CSV table of C-alpha atoms and ligand atoms in Angstrom, one decimal:
chain,number,residue,atom,x,y,z
D,1,MET,CA,0.6,19.8,3.1
D,2,ARG,CA,-1.6,20.2,6.2
D,3,THR,CA,-0.2,17.6,8.6
D,4,ILE,CA,-0.7,16.9,12.3
D,5,GLU,CA,2.6,18.8,13.0
D,6,HIS,CA,0.7,22.1,12.2
D,7,PHE,CA,-1.8,21.6,15.1
D,8,ASN,CA,-1.8,21.7,18.8
D,9,PHE,CA,-4.2,19.4,20.5
D,10,ASP,CA,-4.2,20.8,23.9
D,11,ASN,CA,-7.7,20.4,25.3
D,12,LYS,CA,-8.9,19.2,21.9
D,13,LYS,CA,-10.7,16.0,21.0
D,14,ALA,CA,-9.2,14.5,17.8
D,15,LEU,CA,-11.4,12.3,15.7
D,16,ILE,CA,-8.9,10.0,14.0
D,17,ARG,CA,-9.6,7.7,11.0
D,18,VAL,CA,-7.2,4.8,11.5
D,19,ASP,CA,-6.9,1.6,9.6
D,20,PHE,CA,-7.2,-1.2,12.2
D,21,ASN,CA,-8.4,-3.8,9.6
D,22,VAL,CA,-6.0,-6.2,11.2
D,23,PRO,CA,-5.6,-10.0,10.7
D,24,GLN,CA,-7.0,-12.1,13.6
D,25,ASP,CA,-6.8,-15.8,14.5
D,26,GLU,CA,-9.9,-18.0,15.3
D,27,ASN,CA,-9.9,-16.6,18.9
D,28,PHE,CA,-10.1,-13.1,17.5
D,29,ASP,CA,-6.5,-12.4,18.7
D,30,VAL,CA,-4.6,-10.1,16.5
D,31,THR,CA,-1.8,-11.9,14.6
D,32,ASP,CA,0.0,-8.8,13.2
D,33,THR,CA,-0.2,-5.5,15.1
D,34,SER,CA,1.7,-3.4,12.4
D,35,ARG,CA,-1.2,-1.3,11.4
D,36,ILE,CA,-1.9,-0.4,15.0
D,37,GLU,CA,1.7,0.4,15.5
D,38,ALA,CA,1.7,2.4,12.4
D,39,ALA,CA,-1.1,4.7,13.8
D,40,LYS,CA,0.7,5.1,17.3
D,41,PRO,CA,2.7,8.2,16.6
D,42,THR,CA,-0.3,10.1,15.5
D,43,ILE,CA,-2.3,9.1,18.6
D,44,ILE,CA,0.6,9.7,21.1
D,45,LYS,CA,1.2,13.2,19.5
D,46,VAL,CA,-2.4,14.2,20.3
D,47,LEU,CA,-2.2,12.8,23.8
D,48,GLU,CA,1.2,14.4,24.5
D,49,ASP,CA,-0.2,17.8,23.4
D,50,GLY,CA,-2.9,17.5,26.1
D,51,GLY,CA,-5.7,16.2,23.9
D,52,SER,CA,-7.9,13.1,23.7
D,53,ALA,CA,-8.4,10.6,20.8
D,54,VAL,CA,-11.5,9.1,19.3
D,55,LEU,CA,-10.5,6.3,16.9
D,56,MET,CA,-12.6,5.0,14.2
D,57,SER,CA,-12.0,2.2,11.7
D,58,HIS,CA,-13.4,-0.6,9.7
D,59,LEU,CA,-12.7,-4.3,10.1
D,60,GLY,CA,-13.5,-6.9,7.4
D,61,ARG,CA,-16.5,-6.6,5.2
D,62,PRO,CA,-19.7,-6.8,7.3
D,63,LYS,CA,-21.6,-5.0,4.4
D,64,GLY,CA,-23.6,-2.8,6.6
D,65,GLN,CA,-24.8,-5.5,9.0
D,66,ARG,CA,-23.8,-5.8,12.6
D,67,ASN,CA,-21.7,-8.9,13.0
D,68,ASP,CA,-20.0,-9.8,16.3
D,69,GLU,CA,-17.2,-11.6,14.5
D,70,MET,CA,-16.1,-8.3,13.0
D,71,SER,CA,-16.5,-6.2,16.2
D,72,LEU,CA,-13.6,-3.9,17.1
D,73,ARG,CA,-14.3,-4.9,20.7
D,74,HIS,CA,-12.0,-8.0,20.1
D,75,ILE,CA,-9.0,-6.0,19.3
D,76,CYS,CA,-9.5,-3.2,22.0
D,77,LYS,CA,-7.0,-4.9,24.4
D,78,THR,CA,-4.3,-5.2,21.8
D,79,VAL,CA,-4.8,-1.4,20.9
D,80,SER,CA,-4.5,-0.6,24.7
D,81,ASP,CA,-1.3,-2.9,24.8
D,82,VAL,CA,0.3,-1.2,21.8
D,83,LEU,CA,-0.4,2.4,22.8
D,84,GLY,CA,0.3,1.8,26.4
D,85,VAL,CA,-3.0,3.5,27.3
D,86,GLN,CA,-6.2,1.9,28.5
D,87,VAL,CA,-8.6,2.4,25.6
D,88,LYS,CA,-12.3,2.4,26.1
D,89,PHE,CA,-14.6,0.6,23.7
D,90,VAL,CA,-17.8,2.2,22.6
D,91,PRO,CA,-20.3,-0.2,21.0
D,92,ASP,CA,-21.4,2.1,18.1
D,93,CYS,CA,-19.7,4.7,16.0
D,94,VAL,CA,-22.5,7.2,15.8
D,95,GLY,CA,-25.5,8.1,17.8
D,96,GLU,CA,-26.2,8.6,21.6
D,97,ALA,CA,-23.8,6.0,23.0
D,98,ALA,CA,-20.9,7.5,20.9
D,99,GLU,CA,-21.8,11.1,21.5
D,100,LYS,CA,-22.2,10.5,25.4
D,101,ALA,CA,-18.9,8.6,25.6
D,102,VAL,CA,-17.1,11.5,23.8
D,103,ALA,CA,-18.9,14.1,25.9
D,104,GLU,CA,-17.7,12.3,29.1
D,105,MET,CA,-14.2,11.8,27.8
D,106,GLU,CA,-11.3,13.4,29.8
D,107,MET,CA,-8.2,14.8,28.1
D,108,GLY,CA,-5.5,12.0,27.8
D,109,GLU,CA,-8.2,9.4,27.2
D,110,VAL,CA,-8.6,7.2,24.0
D,111,ILE,CA,-11.9,5.8,22.8
D,112,LEU,CA,-12.3,3.1,20.1
D,113,LEU,CA,-15.6,3.2,18.2
D,114,GLU,CA,-17.4,0.2,16.9
D,115,ASN,CA,-16.7,-1.0,13.2
D,116,LEU,CA,-17.8,1.8,10.8
D,117,ARG,CA,-19.0,-0.7,8.2
D,118,PHE,CA,-21.7,-1.9,10.5
D,119,HIS,CA,-23.5,1.0,9.0
D,120,ALA,CA,-24.1,0.7,5.2
D,121,GLU,CA,-24.0,4.6,5.0
D,122,GLU,CA,-20.1,4.4,5.6
D,123,GLU,CA,-19.2,2.8,2.3
D,124,LYS,CA,-22.0,4.8,0.5
D,125,GLY,CA,-20.2,8.0,1.6
D,126,ASP,CA,-23.6,9.2,3.1
D,127,GLU,CA,-23.4,12.8,4.2
D,128,ASN,CA,-25.8,12.6,7.1
D,129,PHE,CA,-23.7,9.8,8.6
D,130,ALA,CA,-20.5,11.7,8.0
D,131,GLU,CA,-22.1,14.7,9.8
D,132,GLN,CA,-23.0,12.4,12.8
D,133,LEU,CA,-19.4,11.2,12.8
D,134,SER,CA,-18.2,14.8,12.8
D,135,LYS,CA,-19.9,15.5,16.1
D,136,LEU,CA,-17.3,13.2,17.8
D,137,GLY,CA,-14.3,15.4,17.6
D,138,ASP,CA,-12.9,19.0,17.3
D,139,ILE,CA,-10.2,18.2,14.7
D,140,TYR,CA,-10.3,15.5,12.2
D,141,ILE,CA,-7.2,13.5,11.3
D,142,ASN,CA,-7.0,11.0,8.5
D,143,ASP,CA,-4.2,8.4,9.1
D,144,ALA,CA,-5.6,5.5,7.1
D,145,PHE,CA,-3.7,5.4,3.8
D,146,GLY,CA,-5.1,1.9,3.1
D,147,THR,CA,-8.6,3.4,2.6
D,148,ALA,CA,-7.6,6.8,1.2
D,149,HIS,CA,-8.7,5.7,-2.3
D,150,ARG,CA,-12.3,5.2,-1.2
D,151,ALA,CA,-14.7,8.1,-0.9
D,152,HIS,CA,-16.4,6.6,2.2
D,153,ALA,CA,-18.0,8.7,4.9
D,154,SER,CA,-15.2,8.5,7.4
D,155,THR,CA,-12.3,8.7,4.9
D,156,THR,CA,-13.5,11.6,2.8
D,157,ILE,CA,-17.0,13.1,3.3
D,158,VAL,CA,-16.5,13.8,6.9
D,159,ALA,CA,-13.7,16.1,6.2
D,160,LYS,CA,-16.1,18.8,4.8
D,161,PHE,CA,-17.4,19.2,8.3
D,162,PHE,CA,-14.0,20.4,9.6
D,163,PRO,CA,-13.1,23.4,7.6
D,164,GLU,CA,-9.5,24.3,8.5
D,165,ARG,CA,-9.6,21.7,11.3
D,166,LYS,CA,-8.4,18.7,9.4
D,167,CYS,CA,-5.1,17.2,8.7
D,168,PHE,CA,-3.0,14.1,7.7
D,169,GLY,CA,-1.7,12.0,10.5
D,170,TYR,CA,2.0,11.0,10.5
D,171,LEU,CA,1.4,7.8,8.6
D,172,LEU,CA,-0.6,9.3,5.7
D,173,ALA,CA,1.8,12.2,5.4
D,174,GLN,CA,4.7,9.7,5.2
D,175,GLU,CA,2.9,7.7,2.3
D,176,ILE,CA,2.2,10.9,0.5
D,177,GLU,CA,5.8,12.1,0.8
D,178,ALA,CA,7.1,8.7,-0.4
D,179,ILE,CA,4.9,8.7,-3.5
D,180,GLU,CA,5.9,12.3,-4.1
D,181,LYS,CA,9.6,11.4,-4.0
D,182,VAL,CA,9.1,8.8,-6.8
D,183,MET,CA,6.8,10.8,-8.9
D,184,ARG,CA,8.3,14.4,-8.6
D,185,THR,CA,11.0,15.3,-6.2
D,186,GLY,CA,13.3,12.3,-6.1
D,187,GLU,CA,17.0,12.4,-6.9
D,188,LYS,CA,17.7,11.1,-10.5
D,189,PRO,CA,18.2,8.6,-12.0
D,190,VAL,CA,14.8,7.4,-11.0
D,191,LEU,CA,14.0,3.7,-11.5
D,192,ALA,CA,10.8,1.8,-11.5
D,193,ILE,CA,10.9,-2.0,-11.0
D,194,LEU,CA,7.6,-3.5,-12.2
D,195,GLY,CA,7.0,-7.2,-11.8
D,196,GLY,CA,4.1,-9.4,-11.1
D,197,ALA,CA,2.0,-11.7,-13.2
D,198,LYS,CA,0.1,-9.7,-15.8
D,199,VAL,CA,0.7,-6.6,-18.0
D,200,SER,CA,-3.1,-6.0,-17.9
D,201,SER,CA,-3.1,-5.1,-14.1
D,202,LYS,CA,0.0,-2.8,-14.5
D,203,ILE,CA,-0.8,-1.0,-17.7
D,204,THR,CA,-2.1,2.2,-16.2
D,205,ILE,CA,0.9,2.3,-13.8
D,206,ILE,CA,3.3,1.8,-16.6
D,207,GLU,CA,1.9,4.5,-18.7
D,208,ASN,CA,1.9,7.0,-15.9
D,209,ILE,CA,5.3,6.1,-14.7
D,210,LEU,CA,6.9,6.6,-18.1
D,211,ASP,CA,6.8,10.4,-17.6
D,212,LYS,CA,8.5,10.0,-14.2
D,213,VAL,CA,11.4,7.6,-14.5
D,214,ASP,CA,14.7,7.3,-16.3
D,215,HIS,CA,14.8,3.6,-16.1
D,216,LEU,CA,12.1,0.9,-16.1
D,217,ILE,CA,12.8,-2.7,-15.2
D,218,ILE,CA,10.2,-5.1,-16.3
D,219,GLY,CA,10.1,-8.5,-14.7
D,220,GLY,CA,8.0,-11.5,-13.7
D,221,GLY,CA,5.2,-13.0,-15.8
D,222,MET,CA,4.7,-9.7,-17.6
D,223,THR,CA,8.1,-10.2,-19.3
D,224,PHE,CA,6.7,-12.9,-21.7
D,225,THR,CA,4.1,-10.6,-23.3
D,226,PHE,CA,6.9,-8.2,-24.2
D,227,VAL,CA,9.2,-11.0,-25.4
D,228,LYS,CA,6.5,-12.6,-27.6
D,229,ALA,CA,5.4,-9.4,-29.0
D,230,GLN,CA,9.0,-8.8,-30.2
D,231,GLY,CA,9.1,-12.2,-31.9
D,232,GLY,CA,10.5,-14.4,-29.1
D,233,LYS,CA,9.4,-18.0,-28.2
D,234,VAL,CA,8.0,-18.1,-24.7
D,235,GLY,CA,7.0,-21.7,-24.5
D,236,ASP,CA,4.3,-22.3,-21.9
D,237,SER,CA,5.1,-19.2,-20.0
D,238,ILE,CA,2.3,-16.8,-18.8
D,239,CYS,CA,1.5,-14.6,-21.7
D,240,GLU,CA,-1.3,-12.1,-22.7
D,241,ASP,CA,-1.5,-12.4,-26.4
D,242,ASP,CA,-4.1,-9.7,-26.5
D,243,LYS,CA,-1.8,-7.2,-24.8
D,244,MET,CA,1.2,-7.7,-27.2
D,245,GLU,CA,0.3,-4.6,-29.3
D,246,LEU,CA,0.2,-2.7,-26.1
D,247,ALA,CA,3.5,-3.9,-25.0
D,248,LEU,CA,5.0,-2.7,-28.4
D,249,ASP,CA,3.3,0.6,-27.9
D,250,ILE,CA,4.8,0.8,-24.3
D,251,LEU,CA,8.3,0.2,-25.8
D,252,LYS,CA,7.7,2.9,-28.4
D,253,GLN,CA,6.4,5.4,-25.8
D,254,ALA,CA,9.4,4.6,-23.6
D,255,LYS,CA,11.8,5.3,-26.5
D,256,GLU,CA,10.2,8.6,-27.4
D,257,LYS,CA,10.3,9.6,-23.6
D,258,GLY,CA,14.0,8.7,-23.2
D,259,VAL,CA,13.2,5.9,-20.7
D,260,GLU,CA,15.6,3.0,-20.8
D,261,VAL,CA,13.7,-0.3,-20.5
D,262,HIS,CA,15.4,-3.3,-19.1
D,263,ILE,CA,13.7,-6.7,-19.9
D,264,PRO,CA,15.1,-10.0,-18.8
D,265,VAL,CA,17.6,-11.7,-21.2
D,266,ASP,CA,17.4,-15.1,-19.6
D,267,VAL,CA,15.1,-16.9,-17.3
D,268,LEU,CA,15.0,-19.9,-14.9
D,269,ALA,CA,12.4,-22.2,-16.9
D,270,ALA,CA,10.7,-25.2,-15.5
D,271,ASN,CA,8.7,-28.1,-16.9
D,272,ALA,CA,6.0,-27.6,-14.3
D,273,PHE,CA,4.6,-25.0,-12.0
D,274,ALA,CA,6.0,-26.8,-8.9
D,275,ASN,CA,8.8,-26.7,-6.5
D,276,ASP,CA,10.3,-30.1,-7.5
D,277,ALA,CA,10.0,-29.4,-11.3
D,278,ASP,CA,13.1,-29.8,-13.5
D,279,THR,CA,14.6,-26.4,-14.2
D,280,LYS,CA,17.1,-25.0,-16.6
D,281,VAL,CA,18.4,-21.5,-17.5
D,282,VAL,CA,17.4,-20.5,-21.0
D,283,ASP,CA,17.5,-17.4,-23.3
D,284,VAL,CA,14.2,-15.4,-22.7
D,285,SER,CA,13.3,-15.6,-26.4
D,286,GLN,CA,14.0,-19.3,-26.8
D,287,ILE,CA,11.9,-21.0,-24.1
D,288,PRO,CA,11.1,-24.6,-25.4
D,289,ASP,CA,7.4,-25.7,-25.5
D,290,GLY,CA,6.5,-27.6,-22.4
D,291,TRP,CA,8.7,-25.1,-20.4
D,292,GLN,CA,7.7,-21.9,-18.6
D,293,GLY,CA,9.8,-19.0,-17.3
D,294,LEU,CA,9.3,-18.7,-13.6
D,295,ASP,CA,12.2,-16.7,-12.3
D,296,ALA,CA,14.9,-14.2,-13.6
D,297,GLY,CA,18.0,-15.8,-14.9
D,298,PRO,CA,21.6,-15.0,-13.8
D,299,LYS,CA,22.5,-12.7,-16.7
D,300,THR,CA,19.2,-10.8,-16.1
D,301,LEU,CA,20.1,-10.3,-12.5
D,302,GLU,CA,23.5,-9.0,-13.3
D,303,ASN,CA,21.8,-6.4,-15.6
D,304,PHE,CA,19.2,-5.6,-12.9
D,305,LYS,CA,21.9,-5.2,-10.3
D,306,GLU,CA,23.8,-2.7,-12.4
D,307,VAL,CA,20.7,-0.5,-13.0
D,308,ILE,CA,19.6,-0.7,-9.4
D,309,LEU,CA,23.0,0.3,-8.0
D,310,LYS,CA,23.3,3.4,-10.2
D,311,SER,CA,19.7,4.6,-9.4
D,312,ARG,CA,19.1,7.2,-6.7
D,313,THR,CA,15.4,6.8,-6.3
D,314,ILE,CA,13.7,3.3,-6.7
D,315,LEU,CA,10.1,2.2,-6.8
D,316,TRP,CA,9.6,-1.6,-6.5
D,317,ASN,CA,6.2,-3.0,-7.4
D,318,GLY,CA,5.8,-6.7,-8.1
D,319,PRO,CA,8.1,-9.8,-7.7
D,320,VAL,CA,10.4,-10.7,-10.6
D,321,GLY,CA,9.4,-14.5,-10.3
D,322,VAL,CA,7.1,-16.8,-8.6
D,323,PHE,CA,8.5,-16.1,-5.1
D,324,GLU,CA,5.8,-18.1,-3.3
D,325,ILE,CA,7.5,-21.1,-4.6
D,326,GLU,CA,11.1,-21.6,-3.0
D,327,SER,CA,12.8,-22.7,-6.3
D,328,PHE,CA,11.6,-19.6,-8.0
D,329,ALA,CA,12.2,-17.0,-5.3
D,330,LYS,CA,15.9,-16.4,-5.9
D,331,GLY,CA,15.5,-13.6,-8.4
D,332,THR,CA,13.0,-11.6,-6.1
D,333,ILE,CA,15.4,-12.2,-3.2
D,334,ALA,CA,18.4,-11.0,-5.3
D,335,VAL,CA,16.5,-7.8,-6.4
D,336,GLY,CA,15.6,-7.2,-2.7
D,337,ASN,CA,19.3,-7.5,-1.9
D,338,TYR,CA,20.4,-5.0,-4.6
D,339,ILE,CA,17.8,-2.5,-3.4
D,340,ASP,CA,19.1,-2.9,0.1
D,341,GLU,CA,22.7,-2.2,-1.2
D,342,ALA,CA,21.5,0.9,-3.1
D,343,THR,CA,19.6,2.1,-0.1
D,344,LYS,CA,22.6,1.8,2.1
D,345,ASN,CA,24.4,3.9,-0.5
D,346,GLY,CA,21.9,6.6,0.0
D,347,ALA,CA,19.2,5.8,-2.6
D,348,PHE,CA,15.5,6.3,-1.5
D,349,SER,CA,13.6,3.1,-2.0
D,350,LEU,CA,9.9,2.6,-1.9
D,351,VAL,CA,8.1,-0.7,-2.0
D,352,GLY,CA,4.4,-0.7,-2.6
D,353,GLY,CA,1.3,-2.2,-4.0
D,354,GLY,CA,0.0,-5.7,-3.7
D,355,ASP,CA,2.3,-8.7,-3.6
D,356,SER,CA,5.6,-6.8,-3.5
D,357,VAL,CA,4.9,-6.0,0.2
D,358,SER,CA,4.3,-9.6,1.2
D,359,ALA,CA,7.5,-10.6,-0.8
D,360,VAL,CA,9.5,-7.9,1.2
D,361,LYS,CA,8.1,-9.0,4.5
D,362,GLN,CA,8.6,-12.7,3.8
D,363,PHE,CA,12.2,-12.3,2.9
D,364,GLY,CA,13.1,-9.8,5.7
D,365,PHE,CA,13.7,-6.6,3.5
D,366,GLU,CA,11.1,-4.6,5.4
D,367,HIS,CA,13.6,-2.5,7.3
D,368,LYS,CA,16.2,-2.4,4.6
D,369,VAL,CA,14.2,-0.3,2.2
D,370,SER,CA,13.5,3.3,2.9
D,371,TYR,CA,9.7,2.8,2.9
D,372,VAL,CA,7.2,0.1,2.7
D,373,SER,CA,3.7,1.3,1.8
D,374,THR,CA,0.8,0.2,4.0
D,375,GLY,CA,-1.8,0.4,1.5
D,376,GLY,CA,-2.0,-2.0,-1.5
D,377,GLY,CA,-4.9,-0.6,-3.6
D,378,ALA,CA,-4.4,3.1,-2.4
D,379,MET,CA,-0.7,2.8,-3.5
D,380,LEU,CA,-1.6,1.2,-6.8
D,381,GLU,CA,-4.1,4.1,-7.5
D,382,SER,CA,-1.4,6.7,-6.5
D,383,LEU,CA,1.1,5.1,-8.9
D,384,GLU,CA,-1.6,5.2,-11.6
D,385,GLY,CA,-1.5,9.0,-11.2
D,386,LYS,CA,-5.1,9.1,-9.6
D,387,THR,CA,-5.9,11.6,-6.9
D,388,LEU,CA,-7.0,9.8,-3.9
D,389,PRO,CA,-10.3,11.1,-2.5
D,390,GLY,CA,-9.3,10.8,1.0
D,391,ILE,CA,-6.2,12.9,0.3
D,392,ALA,CA,-8.0,15.5,-1.8
D,393,ALA,CA,-10.6,16.0,1.1
D,394,ILE,CA,-7.9,17.2,3.4
D,395,MET,CA,-6.3,19.4,0.9
D,396,GLN,CA,-9.5,21.2,0.1
D,397,ASP,CA,-11.4,23.5,2.6
G,401,AMP,P1,1.1,-8.8,-8.9
G,401,AMP,O1,-0.1,-9.0,-7.8
G,401,AMP,O2,0.5,-8.4,-10.2
G,401,AMP,O3,2.2,-8.1,-8.4
G,401,AMP,O4,1.6,-10.4,-9.2
G,401,AMP,C1,2.3,-11.1,-8.3
G,401,AMP,C2,2.2,-12.5,-8.7
G,401,AMP,O5,3.0,-12.6,-10.0
G,401,AMP,C3,2.9,-13.5,-7.7
G,401,AMP,O6,1.9,-14.2,-7.2
G,401,AMP,C4,3.9,-14.2,-8.6
G,401,AMP,O7,3.8,-15.6,-8.3
G,401,AMP,C5,3.5,-14.0,-10.0
G,401,AMP,N1,4.6,-14.1,-11.0
G,401,AMP,C6,5.7,-13.5,-10.9
G,401,AMP,N2,6.5,-14.0,-11.9
G,401,AMP,C7,5.8,-15.0,-12.6
G,401,AMP,C8,6.0,-15.8,-13.7
G,401,AMP,N3,7.2,-15.8,-14.4
G,401,AMP,N4,5.0,-16.6,-14.1
G,401,AMP,C9,3.9,-16.7,-13.4
G,401,AMP,N5,3.6,-15.9,-12.4
G,401,AMP,C10,4.6,-15.0,-12.0
């Protein structure tokens, strides 16, 4: 893997694709700086080597139009504060202004270019636009995992103008390594915990992951499609009747591949989708009409605990209950605690893709697991076994 570690940036201008698509309040103040902090090690390495950094990012969805509300100008001060370096803002990402600013830049300096998506060519992956961007640096670094699944000009196409002068930043390299551990190099037994609402949104992941794991825990709303397919009564629980055959096929494939599948045996059922609903623990295949399973039950959690604690590599994608509602968050919190314990015992744990990251942050597990992925869609596509264009572009010459 060609990472930033293989380069020395002394007297070099690094063109760095970062993901500064940060949340802001109504005054445009950044409300969560984690994405900026995540890019910091890469930027600091360039500066400490004696180079300078040209940062490019998108923010929001301006759809090819200039829109002051989505200007990166608003976040420049926060970027300066996080990096501890005065960052200069340039009001365009290509053309004369950008080229002049880069030409005048001294080593040790950092420039932040205006929102890439003010130009429609960015998302189109336009080659001329990518070539213009490529004039703004000697070495190209991609450190934006969140957009690595997009073949945009700044994430993918620009790389072709840097033969042998391109690499992954620290963040992107870490993401790739974490996925590799789950998919290929991790210590066995390997466990995937897949939760969330629907089988249909996870099907490609499940099919891909069956070749990589020893154990598969299925939780959350997906459970009921599997239970009903096997003849159980799921009451008013979320269920995709048209995916029942698929569910049976997954179980068959798992058996053939020697993957042990762990499905809930009991659930916390409620008579309404509300925090103050009446609740009771019932057998997962005997949920009465008028009741819906909204969280994992106690026996299920015992079973999950046993599997999690004996696993050495753990992937967690998707909550095992409706964690947004306090009454149904306990199962997801328990799973987080078991993963914490497994991690303390030396297992490698990766949390990634969609809602599991917000659950992990909400309940304070962020620093208790080995790695939390920064890219929702990019992580999901990696787990589906797809080659991400932004990653492939750095690998090729
Ligand atoms: P996903 O984005 O596919 O990971 O799905 C996450 C969503 O699944 C969360 O919003 C949860 O509230 C929801 N979810 C988890 N368990 C259940 C359940 N038993 N019934 C309905 N929704 C669920």
